[in-house]
mmCIF file of C-alpha atoms in Angstrom:
data_model
loop_
_atom_site.group_PDB
_atom_site.id
_atom_site.type_symbol
_atom_site.label_atom_id
_atom_site.label_comp_id
_atom_site.label_asym_id
_atom_site.label_seq_id
_atom_site.Cartn_x
_atom_site.Cartn_y
_atom_site.Cartn_z
ATOM 1 C CA MET A 1 -153.196 98.769 12.957
ATOM 2 C CA GLU A 2 -155.846 95.895 13.198
ATOM 3 C CA TYR A 3 -154.181 92.688 12.755
ATOM 4 C CA SER A 4 -155.419 88.698 14.343
ATOM 5 C CA LEU A 5 -153.490 85.937 13.800
ATOM 6 C CA GLN A 6 -155.312 82.826 12.356
ATOM 7 C CA GLN A 7 -154.782 79.253 11.021
ATOM 8 C CA TRP A 8 -153.587 78.840 7.758
ATOM 9 C CA ASP A 9 -156.226 78.120 4.918
ATOM 10 C CA LYS A 10 -155.503 77.548 1.650
ATOM 11 C CA SER A 11 -157.266 80.633 1.229
ATOM 12 C CA TRP A 12 -154.056 82.838 1.913
ATOM 13 C CA ILE A 13 -151.606 81.721 -0.635
ATOM 14 C CA PRO A 14 -151.890 84.618 -3.128
ATOM 15 C CA SER A 15 -151.742 86.662 -0.926
ATOM 16 C CA LEU A 16 -149.092 85.081 0.925
ATOM 17 C CA ALA A 17 -147.037 85.081 -1.871
ATOM 18 C CA ARG A 18 -147.572 88.589 -3.005
ATOM 19 C CA ASN A 19 -146.834 89.967 0.663
ATOM 20 C CA ALA A 20 -143.182 87.081 1.237
ATOM 21 C CA ASN A 21 -141.934 88.593 -2.398
ATOM 22 C CA ASP A 22 -139.520 90.874 -0.887
ATOM 23 C CA GLU A 23 -135.768 90.536 -0.688
ATOM 24 C CA ARG A 24 -135.805 92.537 2.458
ATOM 25 C CA ILE A 25 -137.446 89.973 4.317
ATOM 26 C CA ALA A 26 -135.134 87.093 2.817
ATOM 27 C CA ARG A 27 -131.905 88.832 3.674
ATOM 28 C CA TYR A 28 -132.486 87.604 7.700
ATOM 29 C CA LEU A 29 -134.163 84.296 6.676
ATOM 30 C CA GLY A 30 -132.792 80.907 6.480
ATOM 31 C CA ASP A 31 -132.275 79.504 2.918
ATOM 32 C CA ALA A 32 -135.178 77.389 2.433
ATOM 33 C CA PHE A 33 -137.320 80.901 2.158
ATOM 34 C CA PRO A 34 -137.882 81.055 -2.220
ATOM 35 C CA ILE A 35 -136.727 84.778 -3.476
ATOM 36 C CA PRO A 36 -138.612 85.484 -5.442
ATOM 37 C CA TYR A 37 -141.355 84.096 -3.516
ATOM 38 C CA THR A 38 -143.956 82.137 -5.990
ATOM 39 C CA GLU A 39 -147.453 81.228 -5.572
ATOM 40 C CA GLU A 40 -146.140 77.654 -5.820
ATOM 41 C CA ALA A 41 -143.943 78.177 -3.275
ATOM 42 C CA ALA A 42 -146.807 79.517 -0.830
ATOM 43 C CA LYS A 43 -148.954 76.321 -1.903
ATOM 44 C CA ARG A 44 -145.625 74.111 -0.628
ATOM 45 C CA TYR A 45 -145.570 76.244 2.402
ATOM 46 C CA VAL A 46 -149.225 75.996 3.430
ATOM 47 C CA ASP A 47 -149.263 72.722 3.018
ATOM 48 C CA ALA A 48 -146.657 71.698 5.045
ATOM 49 C CA VAL A 49 -147.392 73.896 8.077
ATOM 50 C CA LEU A 50 -150.926 72.041 7.739
ATOM 51 C CA ASN A 51 -149.558 68.898 7.697
ATOM 52 C CA SER A 52 -147.415 69.818 10.500
ATOM 53 C CA PRO A 53 -149.708 69.183 13.879
ATOM 54 C CA ASN A 54 -147.017 69.135 16.753
ATOM 55 C CA ASP A 55 -145.999 72.765 15.636
ATOM 56 C CA ILE A 56 -147.873 75.935 15.595
ATOM 57 C CA HIS A 57 -147.776 77.927 13.148
ATOM 58 C CA ARG A 58 -150.353 81.449 12.178
ATOM 59 C CA ALA A 59 -150.621 83.777 9.500
ATOM 60 C CA ILE A 60 -150.619 86.899 10.458
ATOM 61 C CA VAL A 61 -153.472 89.163 8.869
ATOM 62 C CA ALA A 62 -154.405 92.421 8.358
ATOM 63 C CA ASP A 63 -157.016 93.900 5.425
ATOM 64 C CA ASN A 64 -157.653 90.123 4.534
ATOM 65 C CA GLU A 65 -154.496 89.444 3.375
ATOM 66 C CA ALA A 66 -151.807 86.778 4.951
ATOM 67 C CA ILE A 67 -149.069 90.251 5.980
ATOM 68 C CA GLY A 68 -146.485 87.553 7.349
ATOM 69 C CA CYS A 69 -146.105 84.658 9.329
ATOM 70 C CA ILE A 70 -145.376 83.252 12.972
ATOM 71 C CA SER A 71 -144.132 79.343 13.509
ATOM 72 C CA LEU A 72 -143.036 77.626 16.808
ATOM 73 C CA ILE A 73 -141.333 74.450 15.908
ATOM 74 C CA ARG A 74 -141.112 72.126 18.500
ATOM 75 C CA GLY A 75 -137.978 70.439 20.167
ATOM 76 C CA GLN A 76 -137.533 66.450 19.918
ATOM 77 C CA SER A 77 -136.553 63.989 22.737
ATOM 78 C CA ILE A 78 -134.882 65.952 25.254
ATOM 79 C CA GLU A 79 -135.949 69.066 23.988
ATOM 80 C CA ARG A 80 -139.453 67.989 23.273
ATOM 81 C CA TYR A 81 -140.289 71.119 25.797
ATOM 82 C CA SER A 82 -138.678 73.715 24.114
ATOM 83 C CA ALA A 83 -139.384 75.435 20.608
ATOM 84 C CA GLU A 84 -137.770 77.460 18.264
ATOM 85 C CA LEU A 85 -139.304 80.567 17.110
ATOM 86 C CA GLY A 86 -139.467 82.076 13.789
ATOM 87 C CA TYR A 87 -141.587 84.990 12.031
ATOM 88 C CA TRP A 88 -141.633 87.580 9.320
ATOM 89 C CA LEU A 89 -143.868 90.239 8.089
ATOM 90 C CA THR A 90 -143.964 92.127 4.810
ATOM 91 C CA PRO A 91 -141.961 95.619 5.176
ATOM 92 C CA ARG A 92 -144.947 97.823 4.579
ATOM 93 C CA PHE A 93 -146.110 96.563 8.173
ATOM 94 C CA TRP A 94 -142.666 97.346 9.959
ATOM 95 C CA GLY A 95 -142.439 99.927 12.706
ATOM 96 C CA LYS A 96 -146.120 99.274 13.800
ATOM 97 C CA GLY A 97 -145.087 96.984 16.803
ATOM 98 C CA ILE A 98 -147.360 94.158 15.311
ATOM 99 C CA MET A 99 -144.790 91.597 15.650
ATOM 100 C CA ALA A 100 -143.759 92.470 18.994
ATOM 101 C CA GLN A 101 -147.649 91.889 19.352
ATOM 102 C CA ALA A 102 -147.987 88.738 18.274
ATOM 103 C CA ILE A 103 -144.553 86.936 19.494
ATOM 104 C CA GLU A 104 -146.882 87.783 22.605
ATOM 105 C CA LYS A 105 -149.921 86.796 21.562
ATOM 106 C CA ILE A 106 -147.957 82.698 20.408
ATOM 107 C CA CYS A 107 -146.060 82.418 23.406
ATOM 108 C CA SER A 108 -149.055 82.663 25.052
ATOM 109 C CA ILE A 109 -151.354 80.320 23.189
ATOM 110 C CA ALA A 110 -148.316 77.613 23.070
ATOM 111 C CA TYR A 111 -147.782 78.598 27.062
ATOM 112 C CA SER A 112 -151.739 77.841 28.077
ATOM 113 C CA GLN A 113 -151.994 75.184 25.421
ATOM 114 C CA THR A 114 -149.330 72.769 25.371
ATOM 115 C CA GLU A 115 -146.601 71.567 27.936
ATOM 116 C CA LEU A 116 -144.149 74.084 26.704
ATOM 117 C CA VAL A 117 -141.596 75.908 28.983
ATOM 118 C CA ARG A 118 -139.180 77.430 26.872
ATOM 119 C CA ILE A 119 -139.088 79.259 23.408
ATOM 120 C CA GLN A 120 -136.152 80.112 21.652
ATOM 121 C CA ALA A 121 -135.326 82.274 18.551
ATOM 122 C CA LYS A 122 -132.061 82.694 16.939
ATOM 123 C CA VAL A 123 -131.124 85.557 15.296
ATOM 124 C CA ILE A 124 -128.654 87.059 12.959
ATOM 125 C CA SER A 125 -126.252 89.896 14.950
ATOM 126 C CA CYS A 126 -126.265 92.376 12.382
ATOM 127 C CA ASN A 127 -130.531 91.961 12.910
ATOM 128 C CA ALA A 128 -130.976 95.071 15.091
ATOM 129 C CA ALA A 129 -134.755 95.372 14.628
ATOM 130 C CA SER A 130 -135.577 91.975 15.312
ATOM 131 C CA ILE A 131 -133.180 92.043 18.049
ATOM 132 C CA ARG A 132 -135.555 94.702 19.684
ATOM 133 C CA THR A 133 -138.480 93.284 18.083
ATOM 134 C CA LEU A 134 -137.202 89.973 20.656
ATOM 135 C CA GLU A 135 -136.353 92.019 23.766
ATOM 136 C CA LYS A 136 -139.593 93.578 23.839
ATOM 137 C CA SER A 137 -141.947 90.769 23.576
ATOM 138 C CA GLY A 138 -139.479 89.885 27.151
ATOM 139 C CA PHE A 139 -137.087 87.383 25.439
ATOM 140 C CA THR A 140 -133.911 87.139 27.700
ATOM 141 C CA ARG A 141 -130.629 87.057 25.781
ATOM 142 C CA GLU A 142 -128.749 84.422 26.542
ATOM 143 C CA GLY A 143 -125.530 84.162 24.404
ATOM 144 C CA VAL A 144 -123.855 84.253 20.834
ATOM 145 C CA LEU A 145 -123.177 81.729 18.868
ATOM 146 C CA GLN A 146 -120.138 82.545 17.077
ATOM 147 C CA ARG A 147 -120.329 81.988 12.855
ATOM 148 C CA ALA A 148 -123.391 79.769 13.657
ATOM 149 C CA ALA A 149 -124.693 81.225 10.590
ATOM 150 C CA CYS A 150 -123.646 81.083 6.660
ATOM 151 C CA LYS A 151 -126.195 83.168 4.501
ATOM 152 C CA GLY A 152 -124.607 83.909 0.665
ATOM 153 C CA GLY A 153 -121.351 82.837 1.385
ATOM 154 C CA VAL A 154 -120.608 85.514 4.555
ATOM 155 C CA PHE A 155 -120.461 84.018 8.329
ATOM 156 C CA TYR A 156 -122.739 85.386 11.178
ATOM 157 C CA ASP A 157 -122.590 85.277 14.418
ATOM 158 C CA LEU A 158 -125.946 84.432 15.383
ATOM 159 C CA VAL A 159 -127.952 85.896 18.782
ATOM 160 C CA LEU A 160 -129.769 83.028 20.896
ATOM 161 C CA TYR A 161 -132.517 84.384 23.096
ATOM 162 C CA ALA A 162 -135.180 82.816 25.413
ATOM 163 C CA LYS A 163 -138.474 83.254 26.832
ATOM 164 C CA LEU A 164 -139.358 80.852 29.488
ATOM 165 C CA LYS A 165 -142.885 80.074 30.892
#
């Protein structure tokens, strides 16, 4: 499967709205990810990432459509050399190795173009596919944050993964 990581552009808004509008994506993401994912939500997201120059945001593009996204949100103050990794991919592209490759690419971009030395990700403990993807991408499990997330009124453990420069 051929795909690329591209800078966000307003032209991706329609396909972003189409491909993000799936409850299976939102199941393990933060509450800020809306369902239904409307074109207005896509526009707000693209406007926000275009106005966050300190972070790294990329569209995952295949067949001339935004099929997912991947971001590194930089830490502040004493955590300024660290970033939090976030990502999602539309379900019809799951299981093809795209996300593991995208994670490796964005880490390479970050480590070659910034002074970041640590990239971390927190995953809801029952999200086995995301855990496998991080491990495949060279991330190391550092620990479990017990009952650190609440989604739909249910508390979940978060598994902390990191990749160091």
